[in-house]
Coordinates of C-alpha atoms and ligand atoms in Angstrom, one line a residue:
X1 CA -3.8 -141.1 -62.2
X2 CA -6.8 -142.2 -60.1
X3 CA -9.9 -140.0 -60.2
X4 CA -9.8 -137.7 -57.3
X5 CA -12.8 -137.2 -54.9
X6 CA -14.8 -134.1 -55.6
X7 CA -13.8 -132.6 -52.3
X8 CA -10.2 -132.5 -53.4
X9 CA -11.2 -129.9 -56.0
X10 CA -13.2 -128.0 -53.4
X11 CA -10.2 -127.6 -51.1
X12 CA -8.8 -124.1 -51.2
X13 CA -5.2 -123.5 -52.2
X14 CA -3.3 -120.7 -50.7
X15 CA -1.3 -117.9 -52.4
X16 CA 1.0 -118.0 -49.4
X17 CA 2.3 -121.4 -50.6
X18 CA 3.4 -119.9 -53.9
X19 CA 4.8 -116.9 -52.2
X20 CA 7.0 -119.0 -50.0
X21 CA 8.2 -121.0 -52.9
X22 CA 9.1 -117.8 -54.6
X23 CA 10.8 -116.4 -51.5
X24 CA 12.8 -119.6 -51.1
X25 CA 13.9 -119.5 -54.7
X26 CA 15.1 -115.9 -54.2
X27 CA 16.9 -116.9 -51.1
X28 CA 18.6 -119.8 -52.8
X29 CA 19.7 -117.3 -55.5
X30 CA 21.4 -115.3 -52.7
X31 CA 18.8 -112.6 -52.1
X32 CA 18.2 -111.5 -48.5
X33 CA 14.5 -112.0 -47.9
X34 CA 12.9 -110.9 -44.6
X35 CA 9.9 -113.1 -44.0
X36 CA 6.9 -111.4 -42.4
X37 CA 4.8 -114.1 -44.0
X38 CA 5.0 -117.2 -41.9
X39 CA 2.8 -117.8 -38.8
X40 CA 5.5 -119.5 -36.9
X41 CA 7.4 -118.2 -33.9
X42 CA 11.1 -117.5 -34.5
X43 CA 11.8 -118.8 -30.9
X44 CA 12.1 -122.6 -30.6
X45 CA 11.3 -125.0 -27.7
X46 CA 13.2 -123.9 -24.6
X47 CA 16.1 -126.1 -23.4
X48 CA 14.1 -127.8 -20.6
X49 CA 11.7 -129.2 -23.2
X50 CA 14.5 -130.4 -25.4
X51 CA 16.2 -132.1 -22.5
X52 CA 12.9 -133.7 -21.5
X53 CA 12.6 -135.1 -25.1
X54 CA 16.1 -136.5 -24.9
X55 CA 15.3 -138.2 -21.5
X56 CA 12.0 -139.6 -22.8
X57 CA 13.7 -141.0 -26.0
X58 CA 16.6 -142.5 -24.0
X59 CA 14.1 -144.1 -21.7
X60 CA 12.3 -145.7 -24.7
X61 CA 9.0 -143.9 -24.0
X62 CA 8.2 -143.9 -27.7
X63 CA 5.3 -146.3 -27.9
X64 CA 1.7 -145.2 -28.5
X65 CA 0.0 -143.2 -25.8
X66 CA -3.7 -143.5 -25.0
X67 CA -5.7 -141.9 -27.8
X68 CA -6.6 -138.9 -25.7
X69 CA -3.0 -138.4 -24.5
X70 CA -0.9 -139.0 -21.5
X71 CA -2.9 -138.5 -18.3
X72 CA -0.2 -136.4 -16.7
X73 CA -0.2 -134.0 -19.8
X74 CA -4.0 -133.8 -19.7
X75 CA -3.8 -132.8 -16.1
X76 CA -1.1 -130.3 -16.7
X77 CA -3.1 -128.7 -19.5
X78 CA -6.2 -128.5 -17.3
X79 CA -4.2 -126.9 -14.5
X80 CA -2.7 -124.4 -17.0
X81 CA -6.1 -123.5 -18.3
X82 CA -7.2 -122.7 -14.8
X83 CA -4.2 -120.7 -13.7
X84 CA -3.7 -118.9 -17.0
X85 CA -7.2 -118.4 -18.4
X86 CA -9.5 -118.8 -15.4
X87 CA -11.4 -122.0 -16.7
X88 CA -11.8 -124.8 -14.2
X89 CA -12.1 -128.1 -16.2
X90 CA -11.9 -131.8 -15.6
X91 CA -8.6 -133.1 -17.1
X92 CA -10.7 -135.9 -18.7
X93 CA -12.2 -133.3 -21.0
X94 CA -8.7 -132.5 -22.5
X95 CA -7.9 -134.5 -25.6
X96 CA -4.3 -134.2 -26.8
X97 CA -4.0 -134.0 -30.6
X98 CA -1.5 -133.6 -33.4
X99 CA -1.5 -129.8 -33.2
X100 CA -4.5 -127.5 -33.3
X101 CA -4.9 -128.9 -36.9
X102 CA -5.5 -132.4 -35.5
X103 CA -8.0 -130.9 -33.0
X104 CA -9.9 -129.1 -35.7
X105 CA -10.0 -132.2 -37.9
X106 CA -11.3 -134.2 -35.0
X107 CA -13.8 -131.5 -34.0
X108 CA -15.2 -131.3 -37.5
X109 CA -15.3 -135.1 -37.9
X110 CA -17.3 -135.4 -34.7
X111 CA -19.7 -132.5 -35.3
X112 CA -20.2 -131.7 -39.0
X113 CA -22.7 -133.7 -41.0
X114 CA -22.5 -134.1 -44.8
X115 CA -23.9 -130.8 -46.1
X116 CA -23.9 -129.2 -42.7
X117 CA -22.9 -125.5 -42.7
X118 CA -20.4 -123.9 -40.4
X119 CA -20.4 -120.1 -40.0
X120 CA -17.1 -118.3 -39.7
X121 CA -15.9 -114.8 -40.1
X122 CA -14.3 -113.4 -43.3
X123 CA -11.3 -113.0 -42.7
X124 CA -10.4 -116.4 -41.1
X125 CA -7.5 -118.8 -40.8
X126 CA -7.8 -120.3 -44.3
X127 CA -7.4 -124.0 -43.3
X128 CA -10.7 -123.7 -41.4
X129 CA -12.7 -124.0 -44.6
X130 CA -10.8 -127.1 -45.5
X131 CA -11.3 -128.8 -42.1
X132 CA -15.1 -128.4 -42.6
X133 CA -14.9 -129.6 -46.3
X134 CA -12.9 -132.7 -45.2
X135 CA -15.8 -133.6 -42.9
X136 CA -18.2 -133.2 -45.8
X137 CA -19.6 -129.9 -44.5
X138 CA -19.9 -126.5 -46.1
X139 CA -17.9 -123.5 -44.8
X140 CA -19.8 -120.3 -44.9
X141 CA -17.7 -117.2 -44.6
X142 CA -19.6 -114.2 -43.2
X143 CA -18.1 -110.9 -44.2
X144 CA -17.0 -109.0 -41.0
X145 CA -15.9 -105.4 -40.5
X146 CA -13.4 -103.4 -38.6
X147 CA -16.2 -102.2 -36.3
X148 CA -16.7 -105.9 -35.3
X149 CA -13.0 -106.4 -34.9
X150 CA -13.2 -108.6 -37.9
X151 CA -15.0 -111.2 -35.8
X152 CA -18.4 -113.0 -36.0
X153 CA -21.1 -111.4 -34.0
X154 CA -24.3 -112.6 -32.2
X155 CA -26.2 -110.6 -34.9
X156 CA -24.4 -112.5 -37.7
X157 CA -25.4 -115.8 -36.1
X158 CA -29.1 -114.7 -35.9
X159 CA -29.0 -113.3 -39.4
X160 CA -27.1 -116.1 -41.2
X161 CA -28.3 -119.2 -39.4
X162 CA -30.0 -121.4 -42.0
X163 CA -31.7 -124.8 -41.8
X164 CA -28.5 -126.5 -42.8
X165 CA -26.3 -124.5 -40.3
X166 CA -24.9 -126.6 -37.5
X167 CA -22.4 -124.3 -35.7
X168 CA -19.8 -121.7 -35.7
X169 CA -16.0 -121.7 -35.8
X170 CA -14.2 -118.6 -34.4
X171 CA -10.7 -117.8 -33.3
X172 CA -9.9 -115.3 -30.5
X173 CA -7.3 -113.8 -30.9
X174 CA -7.7 -114.3 -34.7
X175 CA -5.4 -115.1 -37.5
X176 CA -5.0 -113.0 -39.7
X177 CA -6.1 -109.9 -37.6
X178 CA -4.7 -110.5 -34.2
X179 CA -8.0 -109.2 -32.8
X180 CA -10.0 -110.8 -30.0
X181 CA -13.7 -111.0 -29.5
X182 CA -14.8 -108.8 -26.7
X183 CA -15.9 -111.1 -23.8
X184 CA -19.4 -109.7 -23.5
X185 CA -19.9 -110.1 -27.3
X186 CA -18.6 -113.6 -27.2
X187 CA -21.1 -114.4 -24.5
X188 CA -23.9 -113.1 -26.7
X189 CA -22.6 -115.0 -29.7
X190 CA -22.4 -118.3 -27.7
X191 CA -26.0 -117.7 -26.4
X192 CA -27.3 -117.3 -29.9
X193 CA -25.6 -120.6 -30.9
X194 CA -26.9 -122.3 -27.8
X195 CA -30.4 -121.1 -28.5
X196 CA -30.2 -122.8 -31.9
X197 CA -28.8 -126.0 -30.4
X198 CA -25.7 -125.6 -32.5
X199 CA -22.0 -126.1 -31.7
X200 CA -19.4 -123.5 -31.1
X201 CA -15.7 -124.3 -31.8
X202 CA -13.5 -121.6 -30.3
X203 CA -9.9 -121.7 -31.4
X204 CA -7.8 -120.2 -28.6
X205 CA -4.4 -121.1 -30.1
X206 CA -3.2 -117.4 -29.7
X207 CA -4.9 -116.8 -26.3
X208 CA -1.5 -117.2 -24.5
X209 CA -0.2 -114.4 -26.8
X210 CA -2.6 -111.7 -25.5
X211 CA -1.2 -108.2 -24.9
X212 CA -4.0 -106.3 -23.2
X213 CA -4.9 -107.6 -19.8
X214 CA -5.4 -111.0 -18.4
X215 CA -6.9 -113.3 -21.1
X216 CA -9.9 -115.5 -20.2
X217 CA -11.0 -118.7 -22.0
X218 CA -14.4 -118.8 -23.7
X219 CA -14.9 -121.8 -21.3
X220 CA -15.5 -119.3 -18.5
X221 CA -18.6 -118.3 -20.4
X222 CA -20.0 -121.6 -21.5
X223 CA -18.9 -125.1 -20.6
X224 CA -20.6 -126.7 -23.6
X225 CA -18.3 -125.5 -26.3
X226 CA -15.3 -127.0 -28.0
X227 CA -12.0 -125.2 -27.3
X228 CA -8.9 -125.7 -29.5
X229 CA -5.4 -124.9 -28.4
X230 CA -1.8 -125.9 -29.3
X231 CA 1.8 -126.1 -28.3
X232 CA 2.7 -124.4 -31.6
X233 CA 2.4 -120.7 -30.8
X234 CA 2.7 -119.7 -27.1
X235 CA 5.0 -122.7 -26.5
X236 CA 7.0 -122.3 -29.8
X237 CA 6.8 -125.9 -30.8
X238 CA 5.3 -125.9 -34.3
X239 CA 7.0 -128.9 -35.7
X240 CA 6.4 -131.0 -32.6
X241 CA 2.8 -131.4 -33.8
X242 CA 1.1 -131.2 -30.4
X243 CA -2.1 -129.5 -29.5
X244 CA -5.3 -130.2 -27.7
X245 CA -9.1 -129.7 -27.6
X246 CA -11.3 -129.3 -24.6
X247 CA -14.7 -130.9 -25.1
X248 CA -18.0 -131.1 -23.2
X249 CA -18.2 -134.3 -21.1
X250 CA -20.6 -136.1 -23.4
X251 CA -18.2 -135.7 -26.3
X252 CA -15.2 -137.3 -24.6
X253 CA -16.0 -140.9 -25.6
X254 CA -17.1 -140.2 -29.2
X255 CA -14.0 -138.0 -29.8
X256 CA -11.7 -140.6 -28.3
X257 CA -13.2 -143.2 -30.5
X258 CA -12.6 -141.1 -33.7
X259 CA -9.1 -140.1 -32.4
X260 CA -8.1 -143.7 -31.9
X261 CA -8.8 -144.4 -35.6
X262 CA -7.6 -141.3 -37.3
X263 CA -4.3 -140.9 -35.5
X264 CA -4.1 -143.6 -32.8
X265 CA -2.5 -140.9 -30.6
X266 CA -0.6 -137.6 -30.8
X267 CA 3.3 -138.0 -31.0
X268 CA 4.2 -139.6 -27.7
X269 CA 7.7 -138.3 -27.3
X270 CA 6.5 -134.8 -27.9
X271 CA 3.9 -135.4 -25.2
X272 CA 6.5 -136.4 -22.7
X273 CA 8.6 -133.4 -23.6
X274 CA 5.7 -131.0 -23.4
X275 CA 5.2 -131.8 -19.7
X276 CA 8.3 -129.7 -19.1
X277 CA 6.5 -126.6 -20.6
X278 CA 4.5 -126.2 -17.3
X279 CA 7.5 -126.0 -14.9
X280 CA 7.7 -122.5 -13.5
X281 CA 11.0 -121.6 -15.2
X282 CA 9.7 -122.7 -18.6
X283 CA 6.5 -120.6 -18.1
X284 CA 8.7 -117.6 -17.2
X285 CA 10.5 -118.1 -20.5
X286 CA 7.2 -118.1 -22.4
X287 CA 6.1 -115.0 -20.6
X288 CA 9.4 -113.2 -21.6
X289 CA 8.9 -114.2 -25.1
X290 CA 5.3 -112.9 -25.0
X291 CA 6.7 -109.6 -23.9
X292 CA 9.1 -109.7 -26.8
X293 CA 6.2 -110.1 -29.3
X294 CA 4.3 -107.3 -27.6
X295 CA 7.4 -105.0 -28.0
X296 CA 7.6 -105.9 -31.7
X297 CA 3.9 -105.1 -32.1
X298 CA 4.3 -101.8 -30.3
X299 CA 7.3 -100.9 -32.6
X300 CA 5.5 -101.8 -35.8
X301 CA 2.1 -100.2 -35.3
X302 CA 3.3 -96.5 -35.4
X303 CA 5.8 -97.4 -38.1
X304 CA 3.0 -98.8 -40.3
X305 CA 0.9 -95.7 -39.7
X306 CA 3.9 -93.6 -40.8
X307 CA 4.4 -95.7 -43.9
X308 CA 0.7 -95.3 -44.9
X309 CA -0.2 -98.9 -44.1
X310 CA -3.4 -98.3 -42.3
X311 CA -4.3 -100.8 -39.5
X312 CA -8.0 -100.6 -39.1
X313 CA -8.1 -102.4 -35.7
X314 CA -5.3 -102.5 -33.2
X315 CA -4.3 -106.1 -32.8
X316 CA -4.4 -107.2 -29.1
X317 CA -2.9 -110.7 -29.6
X318 CA -1.2 -113.3 -31.8
X319 CA 1.7 -112.0 -33.9
X320 CA -0.1 -110.5 -36.9
X321 CA -0.9 -107.1 -38.2
X322 CA -3.7 -106.9 -40.7
X323 CA -3.1 -103.8 -42.7
X324 CA -5.3 -102.0 -45.2
X325 CA -3.2 -101.1 -48.3
X326 CA -6.2 -99.6 -50.1
X327 CA -4.7 -96.1 -50.0
X328 CA -1.6 -97.2 -51.9
X329 CA -3.4 -97.5 -55.3
X330 CA -2.6 -101.2 -55.8
X331 CA -4.1 -104.5 -54.8
X332 CA -2.7 -107.1 -52.4
X333 CA -1.5 -109.6 -54.9
X334 CA 0.4 -107.0 -56.8
X335 CA 1.7 -105.3 -53.7
X336 CA 3.0 -108.6 -52.2
X337 CA 4.9 -109.2 -55.4
X338 CA 6.4 -105.8 -55.4
X339 CA 7.3 -106.2 -51.7
X340 CA 9.0 -109.5 -52.4
X341 CA 10.8 -108.6 -55.6
X342 CA 11.7 -105.0 -55.0
X343 CA 12.1 -104.8 -51.2
X344 CA 12.9 -108.4 -50.3
X345 CA 10.0 -108.6 -47.8
X346 CA 7.6 -111.5 -47.8
X347 CA 4.0 -110.8 -46.5
X348 CA 0.7 -112.6 -47.2
X349 CA -2.0 -111.0 -49.4
X350 CA -5.3 -110.8 -47.7
X351 CA -7.0 -112.9 -50.4
X352 CA -5.9 -116.0 -48.6
X353 CA -8.1 -115.2 -45.6
X354 CA -11.4 -114.6 -47.5
X355 CA -12.7 -112.5 -50.4
X356 CA -14.4 -109.8 -48.3
X357 CA -11.3 -107.6 -47.7
X358 CA -8.8 -109.7 -49.5
X359 CA -7.9 -107.3 -52.3
X360 CA -7.0 -104.4 -50.1
X361 CA -5.4 -106.1 -47.1
X362 CA -2.2 -107.8 -46.2
X363 CA -1.1 -109.9 -43.2
X364 CA 2.3 -109.1 -41.7
X365 CA 3.7 -111.5 -39.2
X366 CA 6.1 -110.2 -36.5
X367 CA 7.4 -113.6 -35.6
X368 CA 10.8 -112.2 -36.5
X369 CA 13.5 -110.4 -34.5
X370 CA 13.2 -106.7 -33.9
X371 CA 16.4 -106.0 -35.9
X372 CA 14.9 -107.7 -38.9
X373 CA 11.6 -105.9 -38.4
X374 CA 13.5 -102.5 -38.4
X375 CA 15.2 -103.5 -41.7
X376 CA 11.9 -104.6 -43.2
X377 CA 10.3 -101.2 -42.2
X378 CA 13.3 -99.4 -43.8
X379 CA 13.0 -101.4 -47.0
X380 CA 9.2 -100.9 -47.2
X381 CA 9.7 -97.1 -46.6
X382 CA 12.1 -96.9 -49.6
X383 CA 9.7 -98.9 -51.8
X384 CA 6.8 -96.7 -50.9
X385 CA 8.7 -93.6 -51.6
X386 CA 9.4 -94.6 -55.1
Ligands
PLP401 C1 -5.9 -119.8 -36.0 C2 -5.0 -121.1 -36.2 N1 -5.6 -122.2 -35.8 C3 -4.9 -123.4 -36.0 C4 -3.6 -123.4 -36.5 C5 -2.8 -124.7 -36.7 O1 -1.8 -124.8 -35.7 P1 -1.1 -126.1 -35.3 O2 0.4 -125.9 -35.7 O3 -1.3 -126.2 -33.8 O4 -1.7 -127.3 -36.1 C6 -3.0 -122.2 -36.9 C7 -1.7 -122.1 -37.5 O5 -1.2 -121.1 -38.0 C8 -3.8 -121.0 -36.7 O6 -3.3 -119.8 -37.1

């Protein structure tokens, strides 16, 4: 076997991968497993999008697109950002990518130097550390608290910024907590970063799935940041591998240059199909589905409380509940095993999202139908009574 690069060993591996393998094996063996583990909507792309894909394929529109994406799609995304999230942006600043993952890879490739540090909250989406490592940088997880909605604060930036620090990476709403950064606090955080001439990457992949009031993009606060988004969550198109980033004007050409080499372009057929997402009837479908997610959250929160799974901060977006299981007298790794083996419910131990709260927290995803959630709650209830 060839000798692997050092960074290969530095990359984090996730417990969730093992958990899914285990859940799959149980399912194959005939056990009914309810997955509250996966961060993937149970809805799929609506029929308009599937039909648009078929039309594009039949018309042979399957060649490379420009590296930054189809002009019409970049325009549609810019219009969507204005209508939905209040940010007026030039479509030229939209770079279409292979999912938010492609956007985060590009952002880190364009911004992070070898040894450059990137601050992010603990807990965070686990792949974020690996995007930074892939670019040769150093992820620095800053332990957050329920009082800070498990987010990074302006104070954290001031306290933890070191000579090697280059920028911050935050997500609002966040995975695993489903909590957003208060707009005023985000403004203060961005001001601290700007004062240090650093970069701010704001992952808004769950912004469309906000349940308390009209969501606003971080771009309404600061035009000089890098915003990440995707067709995976609000648009229910995970496997289509389509996302985007919105970059400051001066970054367009450098990012296009890197994108042209790393991926040539995002999947072209998926881009043609995604144009259908912005038709009024498709947008209505997405809004109904958002309501369905909200209903599930509103069902689960009191049930969790009743079961003794404490939720330290009410999630206002995404489809996750980050629960504190500290009161159950067990740790998250052991509890997730008991949940899976004894109750047939898969959920992710908090350890995957960072060490600060990992042992006593679990992430539950409600990207599963209400009937299955009710069954999961009943099963957890029986387990916890034992
Ligand atoms: C916060 C966050 N960012 C990015 C991603 C990657 O998403 P995509 O499917 O668009 O690559 C995920 C996926 O779960 C996520 O939770």
